[in-house]
C-alpha cells in the first residue's frame, strides 16, 4: 500500500466478502488484516439479510434482520444484536483503512416477504398475482427462466412509487448509520434513473461521502444510458469476458466512461472460479487480475481468488464448511498489483482508451490518456497460452509520444521470488529494443509529459 495519502482520486480496489462462506460477522473482522495487507480499500458484502424460504441471499425477506448463519450457531434466532454486530465490523474496517459497501437489492423482494402482504400495491401484478421476474436466454429466446422465489417491485410513475422510495431511503439511511459507506446496486438498470437519483440524493444528505456502484452487466445500452442523471460513482464492466480481439469491450468503455468510471473483475460470485477453469494454474489468475486492475478505474476480486479456490460461490448453498485448501497463494502478487494501481494516477481514472495494435497482431496494445494530467499508459498483452512474443520498444515510445528517458515500466513481478518491477519479464528483453512478453502476460508502461 502507498506510504502516504495520494494527491489524486483513487479508484476503488474492492474485496468481495461473500458472507455465508465466512459465517458469523465476527469472522469477517478476523479477515481484515489480510485484506488490508493486500491493498484493498473497499469491502463489498453480498446480501446478509434474512432470506425468504428459498434461502437465496438475493431473495430478501426482511431488510432489518441478519441471515441466521451470520449470527453464529448459538444465537441463530436472536436478532437483538444484529445492528451491533454490523456496526462493530464497519468500525473495525474503518480502523484498518477500508470502507464497506453492501449489496442493495431494491428491484425485488422475496415472494414470502411481509411486504408482499402488507403492501401488495408496491408490486407488479399478473392477473391479480404478484409478478415474479424472469430472464430470456439471449441465444435461445424460447428459454425463459422465472425466479418464482422473487416478487418484482413496481417503479412505474404512480402514487405508490413514492412509498417504495421512502421505504428504501430509510433502509439506506439505517445502514449508513451502521457505518456502511457504499452500496452496490443490484440490477441497477431495472430501475428508472430518476428513482436512483432520489435515493442517492437522500443518502448523501445523510452522509455526503456515500458512494453508489451500479451493477449493469448484460443490460441493453439504452437501459444503462437512462441511468446518466442518477449520480452513480461507478459501474461494473464486462472485461472478464473479453477475448482480447473483439471491439465490443472498448466500445462499451468509451460509451459509458463519462457516465461513471467502471470497475473490472477477473471473476465474481456469479461466475465459475477461474482456478477451477484453469485447473489451478496460478499464472492464469495473476494474468486476469492484473488485466482487470489496469483496464479500468476500479478493480474487484471475490474472496478465495487469492488462494485458488475452485468451488463456485452459491447464493443458496455456500456455507463456512465450504472453505477450501488453497490451490495456490497469490496474496503477495495481489498486493503488488494493488500498490501499483494506488500509486499511478492514470490507472485511477477513465481516460480515453484505444487499441494501437491491429486485431490480428499477436500482441494487444492498449493506450490510455489522462484527461486531467500529463500522464499516459500503455499496456502490452500477450494472450497466447503457449507462445512468447516481442514488441518494439522504439514503437512503444512513439505510441506514447515521449522520449526514451520518459518511458517507465511499472509492471509488478509475476513471480513472488522476483525482486523489483517486472524482473521476471524484463529478464527476457532483447538488449537492442525488443520488449519480451512471456505467454499469458502483461507489461505496463507509463510516460509523464
Short mmCIF file of C-alpha atoms in Angstrom, two decimals:
data_model
loop_
_atom_site.label_atom_id
_atom_site.label_comp_id
_atom_site.label_asym_id
_atom_site.label_seq_id
_atom_site.Cartn_x
_atom_site.Cartn_y
_atom_site.Cartn_z
CA UNK A 1 0.00 0.00 0.00
CA UNK A 2 1.21 3.57 -0.61
CA UNK A 3 3.12 5.09 2.27
CA UNK A 4 1.29 8.38 2.14
CA UNK A 5 -2.10 9.62 1.06
CA UNK A 6 -2.09 10.12 -2.73
CA UNK A 7 -2.83 13.57 -4.12
CA UNK A 8 -5.14 12.20 -6.83
CA UNK A 9 -8.55 10.46 -6.66
CA UNK A 10 -8.36 6.74 -6.00
CA UNK A 11 -10.34 4.17 -7.95
CA UNK A 12 -11.89 1.52 -5.69
CA UNK A 13 -9.91 -1.65 -5.02
CA UNK A 14 -12.68 -3.96 -3.84
CA UNK A 15 -12.53 -7.25 -1.96
CA UNK A 16 -15.83 -9.13 -2.29
CA UNK A 17 -16.52 -10.81 1.04
CA UNK A 18 -19.16 -13.48 0.43
CA UNK A 19 -20.87 -13.55 3.84
CA UNK A 20 -22.06 -17.14 4.15
CA UNK A 21 -18.62 -18.54 3.21
CA UNK A 22 -17.17 -16.99 6.36
CA UNK A 23 -20.27 -17.27 8.55
CA UNK A 24 -20.68 -15.17 11.72
CA UNK A 25 -19.92 -11.47 11.33
CA UNK A 26 -17.17 -11.72 13.93
CA UNK A 27 -15.23 -13.90 11.47
CA UNK A 28 -15.42 -11.15 8.87
CA UNK A 29 -13.45 -8.94 11.22
CA UNK A 30 -10.77 -11.60 11.56
CA UNK A 31 -10.07 -11.31 7.82
CA UNK A 32 -9.47 -7.56 7.88
CA UNK A 33 -5.68 -7.57 8.43
CA UNK A 34 -5.18 -9.88 5.45
CA UNK A 35 -7.50 -7.84 3.21
CA UNK A 36 -5.70 -4.63 4.20
CA UNK A 37 -2.30 -6.22 3.60
CA UNK A 38 -3.32 -6.97 0.01
CA UNK A 39 -4.02 -3.27 -0.52
CA UNK A 40 -7.81 -3.26 -0.81
CA UNK A 41 -9.58 -0.10 0.28
CA UNK A 42 -13.18 -1.36 -0.07
CA UNK A 43 -15.00 -4.49 1.05
CA UNK A 44 -18.21 -5.44 -0.75
CA UNK A 45 -20.56 -7.74 1.16
CA UNK A 46 -23.33 -9.60 -0.69
CA UNK A 47 -26.79 -9.53 0.91
CA UNK A 48 -26.59 -10.51 4.57
CA UNK A 49 -30.29 -10.05 5.35
CA UNK A 50 -32.83 -12.67 6.39
CA UNK A 51 -33.76 -14.53 3.18
CA UNK A 52 -37.09 -15.98 2.20
CA UNK A 53 -37.95 -19.66 2.13
CA UNK A 54 -35.77 -20.31 -0.93
CA UNK A 55 -32.70 -19.34 1.10
CA UNK A 56 -31.25 -17.20 -1.69
CA UNK A 57 -29.26 -14.21 -0.47
CA UNK A 58 -30.92 -12.16 -3.21
CA UNK A 59 -34.45 -13.10 -2.10
CA UNK A 60 -34.59 -10.71 0.84
CA UNK A 61 -37.43 -11.31 3.28
CA UNK A 62 -36.50 -8.78 5.96
CA UNK A 63 -34.01 -5.94 5.42
CA UNK A 64 -33.64 -5.34 9.16
CA UNK A 65 -32.61 -8.86 10.21
CA UNK A 66 -29.43 -10.84 9.65
CA UNK A 67 -29.19 -14.18 7.89
CA UNK A 68 -29.18 -16.75 10.76
CA UNK A 69 -25.87 -18.24 9.55
CA UNK A 70 -24.21 -14.89 10.20
CA UNK A 71 -25.17 -14.79 13.89
CA UNK A 72 -23.32 -17.92 14.93
CA UNK A 73 -24.54 -21.35 15.97
CA UNK A 74 -25.56 -20.39 19.49
CA UNK A 75 -27.84 -17.47 18.66
CA UNK A 76 -29.08 -18.03 15.12
CA UNK A 77 -32.61 -16.93 16.04
CA UNK A 78 -31.59 -14.00 18.23
CA UNK A 79 -31.78 -10.79 16.19
CA UNK A 80 -31.38 -8.42 19.15
CA UNK A 81 -27.72 -7.69 18.40
CA UNK A 82 -27.79 -7.64 14.58
CA UNK A 83 -27.05 -3.93 14.30
CA UNK A 84 -24.27 -4.08 16.87
CA UNK A 85 -22.56 -6.91 15.01
CA UNK A 86 -22.54 -4.97 11.74
CA UNK A 87 -21.54 -1.69 13.37
CA UNK A 88 -18.57 -3.36 15.05
CA UNK A 89 -17.44 -4.78 11.69
CA UNK A 90 -17.65 -1.50 9.77
CA UNK A 91 -15.85 0.30 12.61
CA UNK A 92 -13.04 -2.27 12.58
CA UNK A 93 -12.80 -2.00 8.79
CA UNK A 94 -12.57 1.78 9.05
CA UNK A 95 -9.77 1.43 11.58
CA UNK A 96 -7.97 -0.75 9.01
CA UNK A 97 -8.39 1.93 6.32
CA UNK A 98 -11.17 0.08 4.49
CA UNK A 99 -14.65 1.32 3.58
CA UNK A 100 -17.53 -1.16 3.44
CA UNK A 101 -20.24 -1.38 0.81
CA UNK A 102 -23.28 -3.63 0.97
CA UNK A 103 -25.43 -5.14 -1.72
CA UNK A 104 -28.59 -3.10 -2.19
CA UNK A 105 -31.40 -5.20 -3.65
CA UNK A 106 -34.33 -2.90 -4.37
CA UNK A 107 -35.77 -4.23 -7.63
CA UNK A 108 -37.47 -7.19 -5.92
CA UNK A 109 -38.04 -8.88 -2.56
CA UNK A 110 -38.64 -12.49 -1.56
CA UNK A 111 -42.08 -13.68 -2.63
CA UNK A 112 -42.77 -14.52 1.02
CA UNK A 113 -41.67 -11.15 2.40
CA UNK A 114 -44.13 -9.50 4.77
CA UNK A 115 -44.05 -6.51 2.42
CA UNK A 116 -45.97 -8.54 -0.19
CA UNK A 117 -48.95 -8.93 2.12
CA UNK A 118 -48.63 -5.56 3.87
CA UNK A 119 -48.13 -3.52 0.68
CA UNK A 120 -49.38 -5.51 -2.32
CA UNK A 121 -49.76 -2.26 -4.27
CA UNK A 122 -45.96 -1.87 -4.27
CA UNK A 123 -45.57 -4.81 -6.65
CA UNK A 124 -46.07 -5.69 -10.29
CA UNK A 125 -49.08 -7.98 -10.78
CA UNK A 126 -50.06 -10.58 -13.39
CA UNK A 127 -53.78 -11.31 -13.50
CA UNK A 128 -54.06 -10.45 -9.83
CA UNK A 129 -50.95 -12.38 -8.73
CA UNK A 130 -47.66 -10.82 -7.74
CA UNK A 131 -45.26 -10.99 -10.68
CA UNK A 132 -42.01 -12.93 -10.42
CA UNK A 133 -39.16 -11.54 -12.56
CA UNK A 134 -37.76 -13.58 -15.43
CA UNK A 135 -34.97 -13.55 -18.00
CA UNK A 136 -34.86 -14.72 -21.61
CA UNK A 137 -31.84 -16.59 -22.92
CA UNK A 138 -30.06 -14.37 -25.45
CA UNK A 139 -29.08 -17.36 -27.59
CA UNK A 140 -32.45 -19.09 -27.45
CA UNK A 141 -35.43 -16.75 -26.86
CA UNK A 142 -37.66 -19.75 -26.19
CA UNK A 143 -35.75 -20.44 -22.97
CA UNK A 144 -37.15 -18.25 -20.19
CA UNK A 145 -36.02 -18.51 -16.56
CA UNK A 146 -38.59 -17.41 -13.96
CA UNK A 147 -37.43 -16.70 -10.41
CA UNK A 148 -40.50 -17.88 -8.57
CA UNK A 149 -38.99 -17.05 -5.18
CA UNK A 150 -38.96 -13.33 -6.04
CA UNK A 151 -41.62 -10.61 -6.20
CA UNK A 152 -40.93 -7.70 -8.56
CA UNK A 153 -41.40 -4.18 -7.21
CA UNK A 154 -43.25 -1.69 -9.40
CA UNK A 155 -41.38 1.58 -10.07
CA UNK A 156 -43.69 2.90 -12.78
CA UNK A 157 -44.82 6.51 -12.36
CA UNK A 158 -47.76 6.31 -9.97
CA UNK A 159 -48.52 7.50 -6.41
CA UNK A 160 -47.44 4.21 -4.80
CA UNK A 161 -43.91 4.62 -6.11
CA UNK A 162 -43.20 7.33 -3.55
CA UNK A 163 -43.92 4.94 -0.69
CA UNK A 164 -41.47 2.37 -2.10
CA UNK A 165 -38.80 5.05 -2.49
CA UNK A 166 -39.42 6.24 1.07
CA UNK A 167 -39.07 2.69 2.38
CA UNK A 168 -35.73 2.05 0.70
CA UNK A 169 -34.48 5.52 1.60
CA UNK A 170 -34.92 4.50 5.22
CA UNK A 171 -33.17 1.17 4.60
CA UNK A 172 -30.20 3.05 3.12
CA UNK A 173 -30.10 5.59 5.97
CA UNK A 174 -30.21 2.77 8.51
CA UNK A 175 -27.13 1.09 7.06
CA UNK A 176 -25.33 4.41 6.68
CA UNK A 177 -25.89 4.83 10.43
CA UNK A 178 -24.29 1.41 10.92
CA UNK A 179 -21.15 2.57 9.14
CA UNK A 180 -21.66 1.43 5.55
CA UNK A 181 -20.13 3.91 3.11
CA UNK A 182 -21.17 2.39 -0.19
CA UNK A 183 -23.93 0.46 -1.92
CA UNK A 184 -23.55 -1.96 -4.81
CA UNK A 185 -26.89 -1.60 -6.58
CA UNK A 186 -28.04 -4.96 -7.90
CA UNK A 187 -29.52 -4.86 -11.42
CA UNK A 188 -29.49 -1.06 -11.24
CA UNK A 189 -30.64 -0.74 -14.86
CA UNK A 190 -34.02 -2.25 -13.93
CA UNK A 191 -34.98 0.92 -12.04
CA UNK A 192 -35.59 4.32 -13.62
CA UNK A 193 -32.65 6.69 -13.32
CA UNK A 194 -34.94 9.23 -11.67
CA UNK A 195 -35.66 6.79 -8.84
CA UNK A 196 -31.96 6.23 -8.25
CA UNK A 197 -31.40 9.98 -8.34
CA UNK A 198 -33.80 10.45 -5.41
CA UNK A 199 -32.34 7.53 -3.42
CA UNK A 200 -28.77 8.74 -3.97
CA UNK A 201 -29.54 12.38 -3.16
CA UNK A 202 -31.28 11.41 0.08
CA UNK A 203 -28.40 9.18 1.09
CA UNK A 204 -25.88 11.96 0.50
CA UNK A 205 -27.95 14.33 2.60
CA UNK A 206 -27.29 11.92 5.47
CA UNK A 207 -23.65 11.22 4.55
CA UNK A 208 -22.15 13.19 1.64
CA UNK A 209 -19.29 10.72 1.14
CA UNK A 210 -21.62 7.78 0.44
CA UNK A 211 -20.89 6.08 -2.89
CA UNK A 212 -23.15 4.10 -5.21
CA UNK A 213 -21.94 1.41 -7.61
CA UNK A 214 -24.27 0.31 -10.42
CA UNK A 215 -24.41 -3.34 -11.47
CA UNK A 216 -25.37 -3.16 -15.16
CA UNK A 217 -23.85 -6.34 -16.60
CA UNK A 218 -25.64 -7.61 -19.68
CA UNK A 219 -28.04 -4.65 -19.79
CA UNK A 220 -29.11 -3.13 -23.12
CA UNK A 221 -27.25 0.15 -23.78
CA UNK A 222 -30.43 2.24 -23.54
CA UNK A 223 -31.15 0.84 -20.07
CA UNK A 224 -27.69 1.91 -18.94
CA UNK A 225 -27.93 5.28 -20.66
CA UNK A 226 -31.11 6.18 -18.75
CA UNK A 227 -29.07 5.98 -15.53
CA UNK A 228 -27.00 9.00 -16.57
CA UNK A 229 -28.78 11.56 -14.31
CA UNK A 230 -28.76 9.26 -11.27
CA UNK A 231 -25.32 10.24 -9.98
CA UNK A 232 -23.62 6.84 -9.72
CA UNK A 233 -19.98 6.84 -8.68
CA UNK A 234 -19.07 3.76 -10.73
CA UNK A 235 -20.50 0.90 -12.74
CA UNK A 236 -19.20 -2.60 -13.42
CA UNK A 237 -17.89 -3.54 -16.87
CA UNK A 238 -17.62 -6.85 -18.72
CA UNK A 239 -13.85 -7.04 -19.16
CA UNK A 240 -13.88 -10.54 -17.66
CA UNK A 241 -15.42 -11.89 -20.86
CA UNK A 242 -13.13 -10.18 -23.40
CA UNK A 243 -11.26 -12.33 -25.91
CA UNK A 244 -8.64 -9.56 -26.46
CA UNK A 245 -9.73 -9.27 -30.11
CA UNK A 246 -13.32 -8.07 -30.48
CA UNK A 247 -14.17 -4.36 -30.38
CA UNK A 248 -17.16 -4.56 -28.05
CA UNK A 249 -15.31 -4.02 -24.75
CA UNK A 250 -13.55 -0.85 -25.88
CA UNK A 251 -16.82 0.37 -27.42
CA UNK A 252 -18.57 -0.22 -24.09
CA UNK A 253 -15.79 1.53 -22.21
CA UNK A 254 -15.94 4.56 -24.49
CA UNK A 255 -19.76 4.77 -24.44
CA UNK A 256 -20.11 4.95 -20.68
CA UNK A 257 -16.83 6.30 -19.30
CA UNK A 258 -18.37 9.78 -18.98
CA UNK A 259 -21.47 8.35 -17.25
CA UNK A 260 -19.36 6.87 -14.46
CA UNK A 261 -15.95 5.24 -14.08
CA UNK A 262 -16.00 1.46 -14.42
CA UNK A 263 -14.84 -1.50 -12.34
CA UNK A 264 -13.40 -4.71 -13.81
CA UNK A 265 -13.08 -8.12 -12.19
CA UNK A 266 -11.45 -11.45 -13.11
CA UNK A 267 -14.36 -13.44 -11.65
CA UNK A 268 -17.40 -12.74 -9.49
CA UNK A 269 -19.84 -14.54 -7.23
CA UNK A 270 -21.96 -15.19 -10.35
CA UNK A 271 -19.22 -16.86 -12.40
CA UNK A 272 -17.23 -20.08 -12.29
CA UNK A 273 -13.97 -19.97 -10.37
CA UNK A 274 -11.03 -19.17 -12.63
CA UNK A 275 -8.80 -21.56 -10.65
CA UNK A 276 -11.22 -24.36 -11.48
CA UNK A 277 -11.39 -23.45 -15.17
CA UNK A 278 -7.58 -23.27 -15.38
CA UNK A 279 -7.00 -26.43 -13.30
CA UNK A 280 -5.21 -24.49 -10.59
CA UNK A 281 -2.86 -22.50 -12.83
CA UNK A 282 -1.83 -19.54 -10.68
CA UNK A 283 -0.34 -17.70 -13.65
CA UNK A 284 -3.80 -17.53 -15.23
CA UNK A 285 -5.22 -15.97 -12.07
CA UNK A 286 -2.35 -13.47 -11.94
CA UNK A 287 -2.84 -12.60 -15.60
CA UNK A 288 -6.56 -11.85 -15.25
CA UNK A 289 -6.24 -9.89 -12.01
CA UNK A 290 -3.53 -7.69 -13.48
CA UNK A 291 -5.60 -7.08 -16.60
CA UNK A 292 -8.68 -6.16 -14.55
CA UNK A 293 -6.60 -3.77 -12.44
CA UNK A 294 -5.11 -1.86 -15.37
CA UNK A 295 -8.10 -1.81 -17.72
CA UNK A 296 -10.39 0.49 -15.77
CA UNK A 297 -10.63 2.82 -12.80
CA UNK A 298 -11.69 0.19 -10.27
CA UNK A 299 -10.99 -3.49 -9.67
CA UNK A 300 -12.87 -6.14 -7.68
CA UNK A 301 -11.94 -9.66 -6.59
CA UNK A 302 -14.07 -12.23 -4.71
CA UNK A 303 -12.93 -13.98 -1.56
CA UNK A 304 -10.84 -17.05 -2.26
CA UNK A 305 -9.50 -15.87 -5.61
CA UNK A 306 -6.16 -15.14 -3.99
CA UNK A 307 -5.96 -18.74 -2.72
CA UNK A 308 -7.13 -20.51 -5.86
CA UNK A 309 -10.49 -21.64 -4.53
CA UNK A 310 -12.29 -23.83 -7.06
CA UNK A 311 -15.79 -24.25 -5.67
CA UNK A 312 -18.23 -21.79 -7.17
CA UNK A 313 -19.92 -19.42 -4.73
CA UNK A 314 -23.64 -20.14 -4.44
CA UNK A 315 -26.29 -17.70 -3.21
CA UNK A 316 -28.25 -20.51 -1.51
CA UNK A 317 -25.81 -23.28 -0.64
CA UNK A 318 -22.45 -21.72 0.30
CA UNK A 319 -21.55 -22.19 3.96
CA UNK A 320 -18.39 -21.93 6.12
CA UNK A 321 -17.69 -25.66 5.71
CA UNK A 322 -17.02 -24.94 2.03
CA UNK A 323 -13.80 -23.08 2.89
CA UNK A 324 -11.11 -24.81 0.82
CA UNK A 325 -7.49 -25.84 0.97
CA UNK A 326 -5.64 -23.34 -1.25
CA UNK A 327 -4.66 -24.39 -4.77
CA UNK A 328 -2.02 -21.65 -4.60
CA UNK A 329 -1.33 -18.39 -2.79
CA UNK A 330 -1.00 -15.15 -4.81
CA UNK A 331 -1.69 -12.72 -1.98
CA UNK A 332 1.71 -11.06 -2.35
CA UNK A 333 1.14 -10.61 -6.08
CA UNK A 334 -2.32 -9.10 -5.48
CA UNK A 335 -0.70 -6.71 -3.03
CA UNK A 336 1.92 -5.65 -5.60
CA UNK A 337 -0.74 -5.04 -8.26
CA UNK A 338 -2.91 -3.02 -5.88
CA UNK A 339 0.11 -0.96 -4.79
CA UNK A 340 1.00 -0.25 -8.43
CA UNK A 341 -2.57 0.85 -9.11
CA UNK A 342 -2.76 3.02 -5.99
CA UNK A 343 0.45 4.84 -6.93
CA UNK A 344 -0.34 5.53 -10.61
CA UNK A 345 -2.77 8.40 -11.40
CA UNK A 346 -3.71 7.24 -14.92
CA UNK A 347 -4.82 3.85 -13.57
CA UNK A 348 -7.32 5.57 -11.26
CA UNK A 349 -9.38 7.37 -13.89
CA UNK A 350 -11.31 6.54 -17.02
CA UNK A 351 -9.04 8.17 -19.56
CA UNK A 352 -9.66 7.79 -23.30
CA UNK A 353 -8.51 4.28 -24.21
CA UNK A 354 -7.80 2.78 -27.61
CA UNK A 355 -6.11 -0.24 -29.15
CA UNK A 356 -2.94 0.69 -31.03
CA UNK A 357 -2.29 -2.77 -32.47
CA UNK A 358 -4.18 -4.47 -35.30
CA UNK A 359 -6.81 -7.04 -34.36
CA UNK A 360 -4.80 -9.86 -35.91
CA UNK A 361 -1.47 -8.96 -34.28
CA UNK A 362 -0.27 -11.44 -31.65
CA UNK A 363 0.38 -8.63 -29.14
CA UNK A 364 -2.54 -6.49 -27.95
CA UNK A 365 -1.64 -2.89 -27.13
CA UNK A 366 -3.91 -0.50 -25.20
CA UNK A 367 -3.17 3.21 -24.89
CA UNK A 368 -4.85 5.31 -22.19
CA UNK A 369 -4.61 9.09 -21.95
CA UNK A 370 -5.35 11.08 -18.84
CA UNK A 371 -7.89 13.89 -19.29
CA UNK A 372 -6.58 15.71 -16.21
CA UNK A 373 -2.82 15.35 -16.16
CA UNK A 374 0.17 14.78 -18.41
CA UNK A 375 0.33 11.02 -17.97
CA UNK A 376 -0.35 8.23 -20.47
CA UNK A 377 -0.21 4.48 -20.03
CA UNK A 378 0.38 1.66 -22.47
CA UNK A 379 -0.41 -1.97 -21.74
CA UNK A 380 1.11 -4.75 -23.83
CA UNK A 381 -0.77 -8.04 -23.59
CA UNK A 382 0.23 -11.44 -24.84
CA UNK A 383 -2.96 -13.53 -24.68
CA UNK A 384 -1.29 -16.66 -26.07
CA UNK A 385 -1.11 -19.67 -23.78
CA UNK A 386 1.99 -21.09 -25.48
CA UNK A 387 3.98 -18.58 -27.49
CA UNK A 388 6.15 -15.76 -26.19
CA UNK A 389 6.06 -12.52 -28.17
CA UNK A 390 8.14 -9.37 -28.63
CA UNK A 391 7.20 -5.75 -29.23
CA UNK A 392 9.39 -2.88 -30.40
CA UNK A 393 10.41 -0.55 -27.59
CA UNK A 394 11.01 2.20 -30.13
CA UNK A 395 7.47 1.80 -31.45
CA UNK A 396 6.08 1.94 -27.92
CA UNK A 397 7.97 5.20 -27.29
CA UNK A 398 6.44 6.56 -30.48
CA UNK A 399 2.95 5.49 -29.40
CA UNK A 400 3.37 7.20 -26.03
CA UNK A 401 4.85 10.26 -27.74
CA UNK A 402 7.67 10.50 -25.23
CA UNK A 403 11.43 10.45 -25.02
CA UNK A 404 13.21 7.23 -24.16
CA UNK A 405 14.08 8.51 -20.70
CA UNK A 406 10.38 9.31 -20.03
CA UNK A 407 9.29 5.70 -20.55
CA UNK A 408 8.80 3.91 -17.23
CA UNK A 409 7.74 0.33 -16.69
CA UNK A 410 5.58 -0.30 -13.63
CA UNK A 411 4.65 -3.96 -14.14
CA UNK A 412 4.70 -5.86 -10.84
CA UNK A 413 6.69 -9.09 -10.83
CA UNK A 414 4.57 -12.14 -11.66
CA UNK A 415 6.87 -14.33 -9.59
CA UNK A 416 6.87 -13.88 -5.82
CA UNK A 417 10.58 -14.69 -5.84
CA UNK A 418 11.44 -11.92 -8.33
CA UNK A 419 12.74 -8.67 -6.90
CA UNK A 420 11.84 -5.28 -8.36
CA UNK A 421 9.46 -4.15 -11.05
CA UNK A 422 8.75 -6.71 -13.79
CA UNK A 423 12.03 -8.52 -13.06
CA UNK A 424 10.82 -11.85 -14.48
CA UNK A 425 9.54 -10.35 -17.76
CA UNK A 426 12.35 -7.86 -18.33
CA UNK A 427 14.91 -10.63 -18.00
CA UNK A 428 13.89 -11.86 -21.44
CA UNK A 429 14.18 -8.50 -23.18
CA UNK A 430 16.30 -8.20 -26.28
CA UNK A 431 19.26 -5.95 -25.37
CA UNK A 432 18.57 -3.87 -28.51
CA UNK A 433 14.99 -2.65 -28.46
CA UNK A 434 12.55 -5.55 -28.13
CA UNK A 435 10.19 -5.94 -25.17
CA UNK A 436 9.65 -9.61 -24.32
CA UNK A 437 6.18 -10.88 -23.36
CA UNK A 438 6.01 -14.43 -21.98
CA UNK A 439 2.82 -16.43 -22.63
CA UNK A 440 -0.26 -15.04 -20.82
CA UNK A 441 1.45 -11.92 -19.59
CA UNK A 442 1.05 -8.15 -19.46
CA UNK A 443 3.60 -5.36 -19.22
CA UNK A 444 2.54 -1.86 -18.19
CA UNK A 445 4.35 1.34 -19.10
CA UNK A 446 3.67 4.99 -18.29
CA UNK A 447 5.02 8.24 -19.66
CA UNK A 448 4.86 11.56 -17.83
CA UNK A 449 4.93 14.55 -20.17
#
